[in-house]
Short mmCIF file of C-alpha atoms in Angstrom, two decimals:
data_model
loop_
_atom_site.label_atom_id
_atom_site.label_comp_id
_atom_site.label_asym_id
_atom_site.label_seq_id
_atom_site.Cartn_x
_atom_site.Cartn_y
_atom_site.Cartn_z
CA MET A 1 41.39 -25.05 1.75
CA GLN A 2 38.41 -26.56 0.04
CA ILE A 3 34.87 -25.81 1.16
CA GLN A 4 32.34 -28.43 0.18
CA THR A 5 29.34 -26.81 -1.47
CA ASN A 6 26.13 -28.36 -2.65
CA ILE A 7 23.47 -27.42 -5.15
CA ASP A 8 21.49 -25.45 -2.55
CA ASP A 9 24.51 -23.26 -1.80
CA HIS A 10 24.93 -22.53 -5.48
CA ARG A 11 21.30 -21.62 -5.84
CA ILE A 12 21.43 -19.31 -2.80
CA ALA A 13 24.59 -17.65 -4.15
CA LYS A 14 23.04 -17.11 -7.56
CA LEU A 15 19.83 -15.63 -6.17
CA ALA A 16 21.70 -13.49 -3.64
CA ALA A 17 23.89 -12.13 -6.44
CA PHE A 18 20.74 -11.14 -8.28
CA ALA A 19 19.36 -9.40 -5.18
CA ILE A 20 22.68 -7.59 -4.64
CA ALA A 21 22.60 -6.34 -8.25
CA LEU A 22 19.09 -4.91 -7.72
CA HIS A 23 20.23 -3.34 -4.44
CA MET A 24 23.18 -1.68 -6.24
CA ILE A 25 20.93 -0.31 -8.98
CA GLU A 26 18.65 1.16 -6.35
CA ALA A 27 21.56 2.70 -4.45
CA VAL A 28 22.41 5.03 -7.36
CA VAL A 29 18.81 6.10 -7.99
CA PRO A 30 18.10 9.32 -6.12
CA SER A 31 15.25 9.19 -3.62
CA PRO A 32 12.75 12.04 -3.23
CA LEU A 33 12.80 11.63 0.55
CA PRO A 34 15.67 10.24 2.63
CA GLY A 35 14.81 6.72 3.67
CA VAL A 36 11.99 6.21 1.19
CA LYS A 37 13.12 3.61 -1.33
CA PRO A 38 11.26 1.11 -3.51
CA GLY A 39 13.20 -1.88 -2.10
CA ILE A 40 13.24 -3.78 -5.38
CA ALA A 41 15.71 -6.31 -3.97
CA ASN A 42 12.84 -7.60 -1.84
CA ILE A 43 11.23 -8.92 -5.01
CA VAL A 44 13.98 -11.56 -5.03
CA THR A 45 13.39 -12.46 -1.35
CA LEU A 46 9.68 -12.84 -1.97
CA TYR A 47 10.14 -14.79 -5.17
CA VAL A 48 12.55 -17.18 -3.45
CA LEU A 49 10.18 -17.64 -0.52
CA LEU A 50 7.30 -18.62 -2.79
CA GLN A 51 9.37 -20.61 -5.27
CA TYR A 52 11.61 -22.43 -2.78
CA ASP A 53 11.30 -22.10 1.00
CA PHE A 54 11.74 -19.74 3.91
CA ALA A 55 15.30 -20.81 4.78
CA THR A 56 16.54 -20.03 1.25
CA ALA A 57 14.75 -16.66 1.31
CA ALA A 58 16.32 -15.79 4.68
CA TRP A 59 19.79 -16.70 3.41
CA VAL A 60 19.34 -14.62 0.26
CA SER A 61 18.02 -11.63 2.19
CA ILE A 62 20.72 -11.60 4.88
CA LEU A 63 23.54 -12.24 2.39
CA ARG A 64 22.22 -9.37 0.29
CA VAL A 65 22.27 -6.98 3.28
CA PHE A 66 25.84 -7.88 4.25
CA ALA A 67 27.32 -8.00 0.74
CA SER A 68 25.62 -4.80 -0.40
CA SER A 69 26.82 -2.85 2.63
CA LEU A 70 30.37 -4.09 2.01
CA LEU A 71 30.18 -3.05 -1.65
CA LEU A 72 28.76 0.38 -0.78
CA GLY A 73 31.23 0.91 2.07
CA GLN A 74 28.45 1.10 4.63
CA PHE A 75 29.31 -1.98 6.69
CA MET A 76 28.57 -1.35 10.40
CA SER A 77 27.34 2.17 9.61
CA PRO A 78 23.86 3.47 10.50
CA ALA A 79 22.71 2.68 6.95
CA PHE A 80 23.75 -0.94 7.48
CA ALA A 81 21.96 -1.11 10.83
CA LEU A 82 18.79 0.23 9.20
CA SER A 83 19.08 -2.24 6.35
CA LEU A 84 19.67 -5.19 8.68
CA SER A 85 16.91 -4.35 11.16
CA GLY A 86 14.49 -3.85 8.29
CA ALA A 87 15.46 -7.15 6.70
CA LEU A 88 15.24 -9.09 9.99
CA LEU A 89 11.78 -7.76 10.87
CA SER A 90 10.50 -8.26 7.38
CA LEU A 91 11.79 -11.86 7.41
CA SER A 92 10.00 -12.48 10.73
CA MET A 93 6.82 -11.12 9.19
CA LEU A 94 7.24 -13.35 6.13
CA TRP A 95 7.88 -16.34 8.37
CA ALA A 96 4.49 -15.78 9.99
CA ALA A 97 2.67 -14.70 6.82
CA GLN A 98 3.80 -17.63 4.67
CA HIS A 99 1.16 -19.75 6.40
CA LEU A 100 -1.69 -17.59 5.05
CA PRO A 101 -3.87 -19.59 2.63
CA ARG A 102 -2.42 -19.13 -0.86
CA ARG A 103 -5.88 -19.43 -2.34
CA TYR A 104 -6.82 -16.00 -0.99
CA PHE A 105 -3.50 -14.28 -0.35
CA SER A 106 -0.95 -13.84 -3.13
CA ALA A 107 2.57 -12.42 -3.15
CA ILE A 108 0.99 -8.96 -3.00
CA THR A 109 -0.21 -9.43 0.59
CA LEU A 110 3.13 -10.90 1.65
CA SER A 111 4.95 -7.99 0.02
CA ILE A 112 2.81 -5.33 1.72
CA LEU A 113 3.14 -7.01 5.13
CA ALA A 114 6.91 -7.36 4.67
CA ALA A 115 7.20 -3.70 3.67
CA PHE A 116 5.35 -2.61 6.81
CA ALA A 117 7.60 -4.81 8.95
CA HIS A 118 10.62 -3.36 7.14
CA ILE A 119 9.80 0.25 8.02
CA ALA A 120 8.86 -0.81 11.55
CA GLY A 121 12.34 -2.34 11.97
CA GLN A 122 13.99 0.78 10.59
CA LEU A 123 11.93 3.19 12.71
CA ILE A 124 12.77 1.19 15.85
CA VAL A 125 16.50 1.69 15.14
CA VAL A 126 15.96 5.36 14.31
CA ARG A 127 14.00 5.93 17.51
CA LEU A 128 16.34 3.97 19.81
CA TRP A 129 19.68 4.96 18.35
CA LEU A 130 19.81 7.61 15.62
CA ILE A 131 17.14 10.14 16.67
CA PRO A 132 16.10 9.30 20.24
CA HIS A 133 13.20 11.74 20.29
CA ALA A 134 9.44 11.21 20.31
CA SER A 135 9.01 13.42 17.22
CA VAL A 136 10.11 10.46 15.08
CA ALA A 137 6.45 9.44 15.39
CA TYR A 138 5.59 12.18 12.88
CA LEU A 139 7.46 10.22 10.20
CA ILE A 140 5.46 7.02 10.70
CA PRO A 141 2.50 7.93 8.43
CA ILE A 142 4.77 8.98 5.53
CA PHE A 143 6.80 5.78 5.72
CA ALA A 144 3.62 3.74 6.06
CA VAL A 145 2.23 5.23 2.84
CA ALA A 146 5.51 4.49 1.06
CA ALA A 147 5.47 0.93 2.41
CA LEU A 148 1.95 0.29 1.16
CA PHE A 149 2.71 1.76 -2.27
CA PHE A 150 6.06 0.08 -2.91
CA GLY A 151 4.99 -3.12 -1.15
CA PHE A 152 2.06 -3.34 -3.54
CA ILE A 153 4.18 -2.66 -6.64
CA ASN A 154 6.88 -5.18 -5.61
CA GLY A 155 4.22 -7.75 -4.78
CA LEU A 156 2.57 -7.25 -8.15
CA ILE A 157 5.90 -7.76 -9.92
CA THR A 158 6.57 -10.92 -7.88
CA ALA A 159 3.09 -12.28 -8.62
CA LYS A 160 3.66 -11.61 -12.32
CA LEU A 161 7.04 -13.35 -12.27
CA LEU A 162 5.59 -16.41 -10.51
CA TYR A 163 2.65 -16.47 -12.90
CA ASN A 164 4.94 -16.34 -15.94
CA LYS A 165 7.04 -19.11 -14.42
CA THR A 166 4.04 -21.43 -14.09
CA GLN A 167 2.91 -20.59 -17.62
CA LEU A 168 6.28 -21.30 -19.21
CA PRO A 169 6.19 -25.12 -19.68
CA GLU A 170 2.81 -25.06 -21.43
CA SER A 171 3.39 -21.99 -23.57
CA ASP A 172 2.29 -23.78 -26.74
CA GLN A 173 -1.14 -24.46 -25.29
CA PRO A 174 -3.97 -21.91 -25.19
CA ALA A 175 -3.94 -19.68 -22.14
CA PRO A 176 -5.55 -21.42 -19.15
CA PRO A 177 -8.54 -19.81 -17.39
CA LEU A 178 -7.57 -17.07 -14.99
CA PRO A 179 -7.56 -17.90 -11.29
CA MET B 1 -16.71 -11.83 -9.11
CA LEU B 2 -13.52 -9.99 -8.37
CA SER B 3 -11.51 -11.96 -10.88
CA SER B 4 -14.08 -11.59 -13.64
CA SER B 5 -14.45 -7.83 -13.19
CA HIS B 6 -10.71 -7.40 -13.34
CA SER B 7 -9.86 -9.86 -16.05
CA HIS B 8 -9.70 -7.05 -18.60
CA LYS B 9 -6.92 -5.33 -16.70
CA PRO B 10 -3.83 -7.56 -16.92
CA ALA B 11 -2.03 -5.70 -14.10
CA PHE B 12 -4.75 -6.49 -11.57
CA ARG B 13 -5.59 -10.08 -12.38
CA HIS B 14 -3.05 -11.28 -9.81
CA LEU B 15 -4.99 -9.65 -6.97
CA LEU B 16 -6.92 -12.18 -4.91
CA ALA B 17 -9.70 -11.49 -2.42
CA GLY B 18 -7.28 -11.54 0.52
CA ASP B 19 -5.03 -9.03 -1.20
CA TRP B 20 -7.90 -6.57 -1.47
CA LEU B 21 -8.56 -7.14 2.22
CA THR B 22 -4.89 -6.40 3.03
CA ILE B 23 -4.91 -3.23 0.94
CA ILE B 24 -8.16 -1.94 2.46
CA LEU B 25 -7.06 -2.72 6.03
CA SER B 26 -3.65 -1.09 5.42
CA THR B 27 -5.31 2.04 4.06
CA ILE B 28 -7.55 2.24 7.13
CA ILE B 29 -4.56 1.81 9.46
CA ILE B 30 -2.60 4.50 7.58
CA ALA B 31 -5.55 6.91 7.75
CA TYR B 32 -5.75 6.25 11.49
CA LEU B 33 -1.99 6.86 11.85
CA PHE B 34 -2.31 10.20 10.05
CA GLN B 35 -5.20 11.19 12.26
CA THR B 36 -3.56 10.31 15.57
CA LEU B 37 0.06 11.23 14.86
CA TRP B 38 -0.57 14.35 12.80
CA SER B 39 -3.43 15.71 14.86
CA HIS B 40 -3.31 19.47 14.93
CA GLU B 41 -5.15 19.92 18.15
CA HIS B 42 -4.87 23.21 19.92
CA ALA B 43 -2.18 23.22 22.51
CA ALA B 44 -2.94 23.31 26.21
CA LYS B 45 0.44 24.17 27.65
CA VAL B 46 3.75 25.72 26.76
CA GLN B 47 6.99 24.24 28.00
CA ILE B 48 9.95 26.59 28.24
CA ARG B 49 13.47 25.19 28.19
CA ILE B 50 16.76 26.90 28.87
CA GLY B 51 19.52 24.82 27.34
CA ASN B 52 18.41 21.25 27.90
CA LYS B 53 16.69 21.96 31.23
CA ILE B 54 12.97 22.48 31.54
CA HIS B 55 12.57 25.95 33.02
CA ALA B 56 8.81 26.03 33.44
CA ALA B 57 5.47 25.03 31.93
CA TYR B 58 2.48 27.36 31.73
CA ASP B 59 -1.14 26.88 30.89
CA LEU B 60 -1.98 28.64 27.62
CA ASN B 61 -5.46 29.58 28.76
CA GLN B 62 -4.45 32.87 30.28
CA GLN B 63 -3.07 36.28 29.48
CA ARG B 64 0.40 36.60 30.85
CA ASP B 65 3.85 37.99 30.13
CA ILE B 66 6.83 35.97 31.30
CA ILE B 67 10.44 37.02 31.56
CA VAL B 68 12.87 34.17 31.04
CA PRO B 69 16.53 34.69 31.93
CA GLY B 70 18.74 33.17 29.22
CA PRO B 71 22.55 33.06 29.06
CA ILE B 72 22.76 36.31 27.06
CA GLY B 73 19.85 38.18 28.59
CA ASP B 74 16.15 38.24 29.44
CA ALA B 75 13.57 37.16 26.85
CA MET B 76 9.95 38.30 27.07
CA ILE B 77 7.33 35.68 26.25
CA HIS B 78 3.65 36.55 25.76
CA ILE B 79 0.82 34.12 26.43
CA ARG B 80 -2.53 35.23 25.01
CA GLN B 81 -5.47 32.81 25.41
CA GLY B 82 -4.23 29.71 23.58
CA LYS B 83 -1.22 31.16 21.77
CA VAL B 84 2.31 32.07 22.70
CA ARG B 85 5.25 33.94 21.15
CA PHE B 86 8.63 35.47 21.81
CA ALA B 87 7.84 39.18 22.23
CA LYS B 88 11.35 40.40 22.98
CA SER B 89 14.68 38.68 22.86
CA PRO B 90 18.23 39.91 23.34
CA CYS B 91 19.48 37.82 20.42
CA HIS B 92 21.00 39.29 17.28
CA ASN B 93 18.90 37.71 14.52
CA GLN B 94 15.47 37.94 16.18
CA TYR B 95 14.39 34.79 14.34
CA CYS B 96 12.48 33.66 17.40
CA VAL B 97 10.48 36.90 17.53
CA HIS B 98 9.77 36.84 13.80
CA GLN B 99 8.41 33.33 14.06
CA GLY B 100 5.30 34.85 15.62
CA TRP B 101 2.46 33.12 17.40
CA LEU B 102 2.45 29.38 18.05
CA THR B 103 -0.95 27.73 18.47
CA HIS B 104 -0.82 23.98 17.73
CA SER B 105 0.62 21.22 19.85
CA GLY B 106 4.01 20.08 18.65
CA GLN B 107 5.02 23.53 17.41
CA VAL B 108 8.39 24.74 18.59
CA ALA B 109 10.18 28.09 18.65
CA ILE B 110 13.87 28.03 19.41
CA CYS B 111 16.18 30.93 20.15
CA LEU B 112 19.61 29.40 19.61
CA PRO B 113 21.79 32.35 20.72
CA ASN B 114 19.91 32.59 24.01
CA GLN B 115 19.29 28.82 24.31
CA ILE B 116 15.60 29.29 25.09
CA SER B 117 12.97 27.15 23.41
CA LEU B 118 9.20 27.00 23.57
CA GLU B 119 7.34 23.77 22.88
CA LEU B 120 3.58 23.55 22.74
CA ILE B 121 2.02 20.49 24.34
CA GLY B 122 -1.51 19.22 23.83
CA ALA B 123 -3.85 17.91 26.50
CA GLN B 124 -1.83 14.75 26.14
CA LYS B 125 0.99 14.00 23.79
CA PRO B 126 -0.66 11.99 21.03
CA TYR B 127 2.25 9.55 20.71
CA ASP B 128 2.72 8.84 24.38
CA SER B 129 1.52 5.29 23.96
CA LEU B 130 4.09 4.48 21.27
CA ASN B 131 7.09 3.29 23.19
CA TYR B 132 9.79 2.02 20.87
#
């Protein structure tokens, strides 16, 4: 059987592989608090969204969630459900937020908004399925602080990567004025 | 103005005006979340459960001793003007008694051997409006 692939498929596969690698690295790093993770794989999603388009970013993000859970042996487990719900909500947020004027809002805003949507998606699953008790509300502020912090850091890294990318072709010229 | 004042710090030169707005608004929302969801208001009522059934709820603004019949015996609960505790319990460990007075809404004392639990409730549960 031969599946016809085009250049877009190859690009999605390459970027998804990169996101999966970041996800794997993060999986072995111990977390101070269960559920609080930097989410460095989202840097790839964000970078793809800004460099290519939303459809490519969605493909990369969803492929990353499925492939990573298979590699970690978490497919269809609660960890997978949390990962998927977070990714889906954060993609919906990015879909809406990509229309913000780029002149005023950089990758940092997109990253923070996506991080908030991510924890919202996870907390919905936790509340409805894993811990169906109102006391889950006590966790919201902690996760919100983590989302703001890591969302900001990831956004900063993405902005830096995109900035370096635009600087690359004219590296022999003097540095252009800052935006 | 923002870009010029931050041009010396390479890490922050990528921040645009809208990003500052996002960060400030997020901080305000988080502060509000802490205030509403972690409010340590004084409790108004105590809810007593036996197993998973609600046995009774009492106003905390009174002085009263209650005897609650659990599966292994009677537990004595004291209510003293805004606070409540297990005073006597037939359980072996006496963890529930040693926990002492409960005063803030959201606090819980559980006696596992006797399946009795106390939960303090505020004037209204602060997270009632969040309905996931």
